[in-house]
Amino acid sequence: MRDSAKAMLTGNAITTGYRISFLANYLMGVIYARVQADLGFNRAEAAILFCLAHMTPLSGIEIAEMTGRPRNSISPAVGKLVRLGLIAKEPAEQNRKIELLSLTEEGRAMSEKVVAYFVARERPMLEPLASTAERELLDGLLARLIFREDNWLDTTV
């Protein structure tokens, strides 16, 4: 790493936030570029497959909230994944206007491939944390920043 990058990561007005963003860019940016190159899915499409691999069924709104992606990026991605036969849509029982998304058998197989990219990239990122305790501490601190009582995650405020 260049000295200028080290300086920016250690001495700016939002050092912690900048470091989190830096890690996210080098983690997620690389994953999405590789998924795009190898499997042909853009960021929104890969995010949908990732989310549905872990929880199903979900609405597009739920996926947007889970990923921090804009809702208008989710709809076209859903359309493509439906056309490819990787996900299915069905109306929610409580509100027929809401479409619930789930993986097809082909989608499940593809989502496993997508998830493997995430796992493979995260593993070396965490290697400097030598112990399980360090990794659990990091996970716990990140969880405290995310699962909070205030409205910090509400970007409309």
mmCIF file of C-alpha atoms in Angstrom:
data_model
loop_
_atom_site.group_PDB
_atom_site.id
_atom_site.type_symbol
_atom_site.label_atom_id
_atom_site.label_comp_id
_atom_site.label_asym_id
_atom_site.label_seq_id
_atom_site.Cartn_x
_atom_site.Cartn_y
_atom_site.Cartn_z
ATOM 1 C CA MET A 1 0.000 0.000 0.000
ATOM 2 C CA ARG A 2 1.298 3.448 -0.900
ATOM 3 C CA ASP A 3 2.187 5.880 1.857
ATOM 4 C CA SER A 4 -0.487 8.302 0.625
ATOM 5 C CA ALA A 5 -3.183 5.638 1.052
ATOM 6 C CA LYS A 6 -1.895 4.783 4.532
ATOM 7 C CA ALA A 7 -1.965 8.470 5.455
ATOM 8 C CA MET A 8 -5.569 8.835 4.289
ATOM 9 C CA LEU A 9 -6.585 5.735 6.255
ATOM 10 C CA THR A 10 -5.014 7.007 9.467
ATOM 11 C CA GLY A 11 -5.574 10.741 9.426
ATOM 12 C CA ASN A 12 -8.794 12.189 8.086
ATOM 13 C CA ALA A 13 -11.965 13.680 9.506
ATOM 14 C CA ILE A 14 -13.816 10.329 9.502
ATOM 15 C CA THR A 15 -11.079 7.735 9.952
ATOM 16 C CA THR A 16 -13.378 4.941 11.182
ATOM 17 C CA GLY A 17 -16.037 5.486 8.521
ATOM 18 C CA TYR A 18 -13.380 5.830 5.848
ATOM 19 C CA ARG A 19 -11.776 2.553 6.903
ATOM 20 C CA ILE A 20 -15.128 0.752 6.856
ATOM 21 C CA SER A 21 -15.795 2.129 3.368
ATOM 22 C CA PHE A 22 -12.274 1.181 2.240
ATOM 23 C CA LEU A 23 -12.752 -2.429 3.380
ATOM 24 C CA ALA A 24 -16.227 -2.583 1.844
ATOM 25 C CA ASN A 25 -14.904 -1.339 -1.489
ATOM 26 C CA TYR A 26 -12.067 -3.868 -1.571
ATOM 27 C CA LEU A 27 -14.370 -6.655 -0.417
ATOM 28 C CA MET A 28 -17.563 -6.047 -2.357
ATOM 29 C CA GLY A 29 -16.108 -4.267 -5.380
ATOM 30 C CA VAL A 30 -13.836 -7.206 -6.133
ATOM 31 C CA ILE A 31 -16.604 -9.747 -5.544
ATOM 32 C CA TYR A 32 -19.069 -8.005 -7.845
ATOM 33 C CA ALA A 33 -16.445 -7.509 -10.564
ATOM 34 C CA ARG A 34 -15.563 -11.212 -10.469
ATOM 35 C CA VAL A 35 -19.203 -12.323 -10.439
ATOM 36 C CA GLN A 36 -19.882 -10.026 -13.414
ATOM 37 C CA ALA A 37 -16.871 -11.333 -15.343
ATOM 38 C CA ASP A 38 -17.365 -15.018 -14.537
ATOM 39 C CA LEU A 39 -21.143 -15.412 -14.241
ATOM 40 C CA GLY A 40 -22.542 -12.362 -16.048
ATOM 41 C CA PHE A 41 -24.514 -10.924 -13.115
ATOM 42 C CA ASN A 42 -24.333 -7.260 -12.154
ATOM 43 C CA ARG A 43 -24.241 -6.049 -8.553
ATOM 44 C CA ALA A 44 -28.018 -5.951 -8.048
ATOM 45 C CA GLU A 45 -28.514 -9.396 -9.608
ATOM 46 C CA ALA A 46 -25.745 -10.918 -7.493
ATOM 47 C CA ALA A 47 -27.132 -9.240 -4.357
ATOM 48 C CA ILE A 48 -30.582 -10.694 -5.013
ATOM 49 C CA LEU A 49 -29.158 -14.195 -5.469
ATOM 50 C CA PHE A 50 -27.075 -13.779 -2.298
ATOM 51 C CA CYS A 51 -30.060 -12.631 -0.221
ATOM 52 C CA LEU A 52 -32.377 -15.342 -1.523
ATOM 53 C CA ALA A 53 -29.696 -17.961 -0.822
ATOM 54 C CA HIS A 54 -29.994 -17.073 2.861
ATOM 55 C CA MET A 55 -33.676 -16.215 3.239
ATOM 56 C CA THR A 56 -36.703 -16.836 1.092
ATOM 57 C CA PRO A 57 -39.213 -15.642 0.106
ATOM 58 C CA LEU A 58 -38.375 -11.921 0.089
ATOM 59 C CA SER A 59 -39.883 -8.869 -1.540
ATOM 60 C CA GLY A 60 -37.839 -6.491 -3.655
ATOM 61 C CA ILE A 61 -38.271 -3.857 -0.934
ATOM 62 C CA GLU A 62 -36.800 -6.219 1.660
ATOM 63 C CA ILE A 63 -33.831 -6.955 -0.597
ATOM 64 C CA ALA A 64 -33.241 -3.228 -1.125
ATOM 65 C CA GLU A 65 -33.267 -2.711 2.660
ATOM 66 C CA MET A 66 -30.963 -5.691 3.286
ATOM 67 C CA THR A 67 -28.397 -4.564 0.752
ATOM 68 C CA GLY A 68 -28.614 -0.792 0.971
ATOM 69 C CA ARG A 69 -29.214 -0.775 -2.785
ATOM 70 C CA PRO A 70 -31.736 1.597 -4.357
ATOM 71 C CA ARG A 71 -35.126 0.020 -5.059
ATOM 72 C CA ASN A 72 -34.941 1.122 -8.688
ATOM 73 C CA SER A 73 -31.890 -1.113 -9.195
ATOM 74 C CA ILE A 74 -33.703 -4.170 -7.844
ATOM 75 C CA SER A 75 -36.685 -4.263 -10.248
ATOM 76 C CA PRO A 76 -34.715 -4.648 -13.504
ATOM 77 C CA ALA A 77 -32.479 -7.231 -11.847
ATOM 78 C CA VAL A 78 -35.533 -9.208 -10.713
ATOM 79 C CA GLY A 79 -36.861 -9.117 -14.270
ATOM 80 C CA LYS A 80 -33.641 -10.553 -15.676
ATOM 81 C CA LEU A 81 -33.421 -13.297 -13.036
ATOM 82 C CA VAL A 82 -37.061 -14.275 -13.676
ATOM 83 C CA ARG A 83 -36.421 -14.428 -17.452
ATOM 84 C CA LEU A 84 -33.394 -16.642 -16.809
ATOM 85 C CA GLY A 85 -35.539 -18.963 -14.690
ATOM 86 C CA LEU A 86 -33.438 -18.381 -11.564
ATOM 87 C CA ILE A 87 -36.139 -16.827 -9.403
ATOM 88 C CA ALA A 88 -39.916 -17.056 -9.247
ATOM 89 C CA LYS A 89 -42.422 -14.383 -8.232
ATOM 90 C CA GLU A 90 -45.717 -14.882 -6.450
ATOM 91 C CA PRO A 91 -48.078 -12.387 -4.804
ATOM 92 C CA ALA A 92 -47.956 -12.097 -1.021
ATOM 93 C CA GLU A 93 -51.021 -13.484 0.745
ATOM 94 C CA GLN A 94 -51.557 -10.376 2.916
ATOM 95 C CA ASN A 95 -51.036 -7.864 0.099
ATOM 96 C CA ARG A 96 -51.408 -9.106 -3.477
ATOM 97 C CA LYS A 97 -49.592 -5.980 -4.753
ATOM 98 C CA ILE A 98 -46.360 -7.193 -3.171
ATOM 99 C CA GLU A 99 -44.467 -9.860 -5.084
ATOM 100 C CA LEU A 100 -42.444 -12.370 -3.110
ATOM 101 C CA LEU A 101 -39.291 -13.716 -4.702
ATOM 102 C CA SER A 102 -37.835 -17.174 -4.252
ATOM 103 C CA LEU A 103 -35.151 -19.242 -5.916
ATOM 104 C CA THR A 104 -35.936 -21.945 -8.443
ATOM 105 C CA GLU A 105 -33.829 -25.115 -8.434
ATOM 106 C CA GLU A 106 -31.572 -23.540 -11.072
ATOM 107 C CA GLY A 107 -31.476 -20.365 -9.007
ATOM 108 C CA ARG A 108 -30.452 -22.271 -5.880
ATOM 109 C CA ALA A 109 -27.518 -23.825 -7.755
ATOM 110 C CA MET A 110 -26.492 -20.425 -9.146
ATOM 111 C CA SER A 111 -26.863 -18.703 -5.768
ATOM 112 C CA GLU A 112 -24.453 -21.234 -4.259
ATOM 113 C CA LYS A 113 -21.891 -20.228 -6.885
ATOM 114 C CA VAL A 114 -22.449 -16.545 -6.100
ATOM 115 C CA VAL A 115 -22.165 -17.083 -2.333
ATOM 116 C CA ALA A 116 -18.870 -18.925 -2.876
ATOM 117 C CA TYR A 117 -17.361 -15.692 -4.282
ATOM 118 C CA PHE A 118 -18.339 -13.825 -1.102
ATOM 119 C CA VAL A 119 -16.909 -16.513 1.173
ATOM 120 C CA ALA A 120 -13.677 -16.790 -0.817
ATOM 121 C CA ARG A 121 -13.084 -13.024 -0.698
ATOM 122 C CA GLU A 122 -13.997 -12.529 2.966
ATOM 123 C CA ARG A 123 -11.708 -15.271 4.270
ATOM 124 C CA PRO A 124 -8.382 -13.578 3.383
ATOM 125 C CA MET A 125 -9.707 -10.191 4.524
ATOM 126 C CA LEU A 126 -10.144 -11.601 8.037
ATOM 127 C CA GLU A 127 -6.843 -13.529 8.186
ATOM 128 C CA PRO A 128 -5.025 -10.793 10.176
ATOM 129 C CA LEU A 129 -7.519 -11.435 12.992
ATOM 130 C CA ALA A 130 -5.682 -14.433 14.353
ATOM 131 C CA SER A 131 -8.163 -15.679 16.908
ATOM 132 C CA THR A 132 -11.826 -16.543 16.995
ATOM 133 C CA ALA A 133 -12.170 -14.030 19.836
ATOM 134 C CA GLU A 134 -10.894 -11.198 17.619
ATOM 135 C CA ARG A 135 -13.294 -12.120 14.840
ATOM 136 C CA GLU A 136 -16.200 -12.367 17.280
ATOM 137 C CA LEU A 137 -15.259 -8.977 18.751
ATOM 138 C CA LEU A 138 -15.253 -7.377 15.296
ATOM 139 C CA ASP A 139 -18.560 -9.040 14.453
ATOM 140 C CA GLY A 140 -20.098 -7.859 17.715
ATOM 141 C CA LEU A 141 -18.931 -4.268 17.232
ATOM 142 C CA LEU A 142 -20.261 -4.171 13.677
ATOM 143 C CA ALA A 143 -23.569 -5.624 14.874
ATOM 144 C CA ARG A 144 -23.841 -2.839 17.475
ATOM 145 C CA LEU A 145 -23.368 -0.241 14.740
ATOM 146 C CA ILE A 146 -26.011 -1.872 12.536
ATOM 147 C CA PHE A 147 -28.708 -3.174 14.920
ATOM 148 C CA ARG A 148 -29.451 0.030 16.780
ATOM 149 C CA GLU A 149 -32.455 1.686 18.330
ATOM 150 C CA ASP A 150 -32.098 5.130 16.750
ATOM 151 C CA ASN A 151 -32.942 6.035 13.157
ATOM 152 C CA TRP A 152 -29.380 6.374 11.834
ATOM 153 C CA LEU A 153 -30.019 3.902 8.998
ATOM 154 C CA ASP A 154 -33.051 5.913 7.851
ATOM 155 C CA THR A 155 -31.559 7.996 5.057
ATOM 156 C CA THR A 156 -34.718 10.094 4.685
ATOM 157 C CA VAL A 157 -34.155 11.847 8.036
#
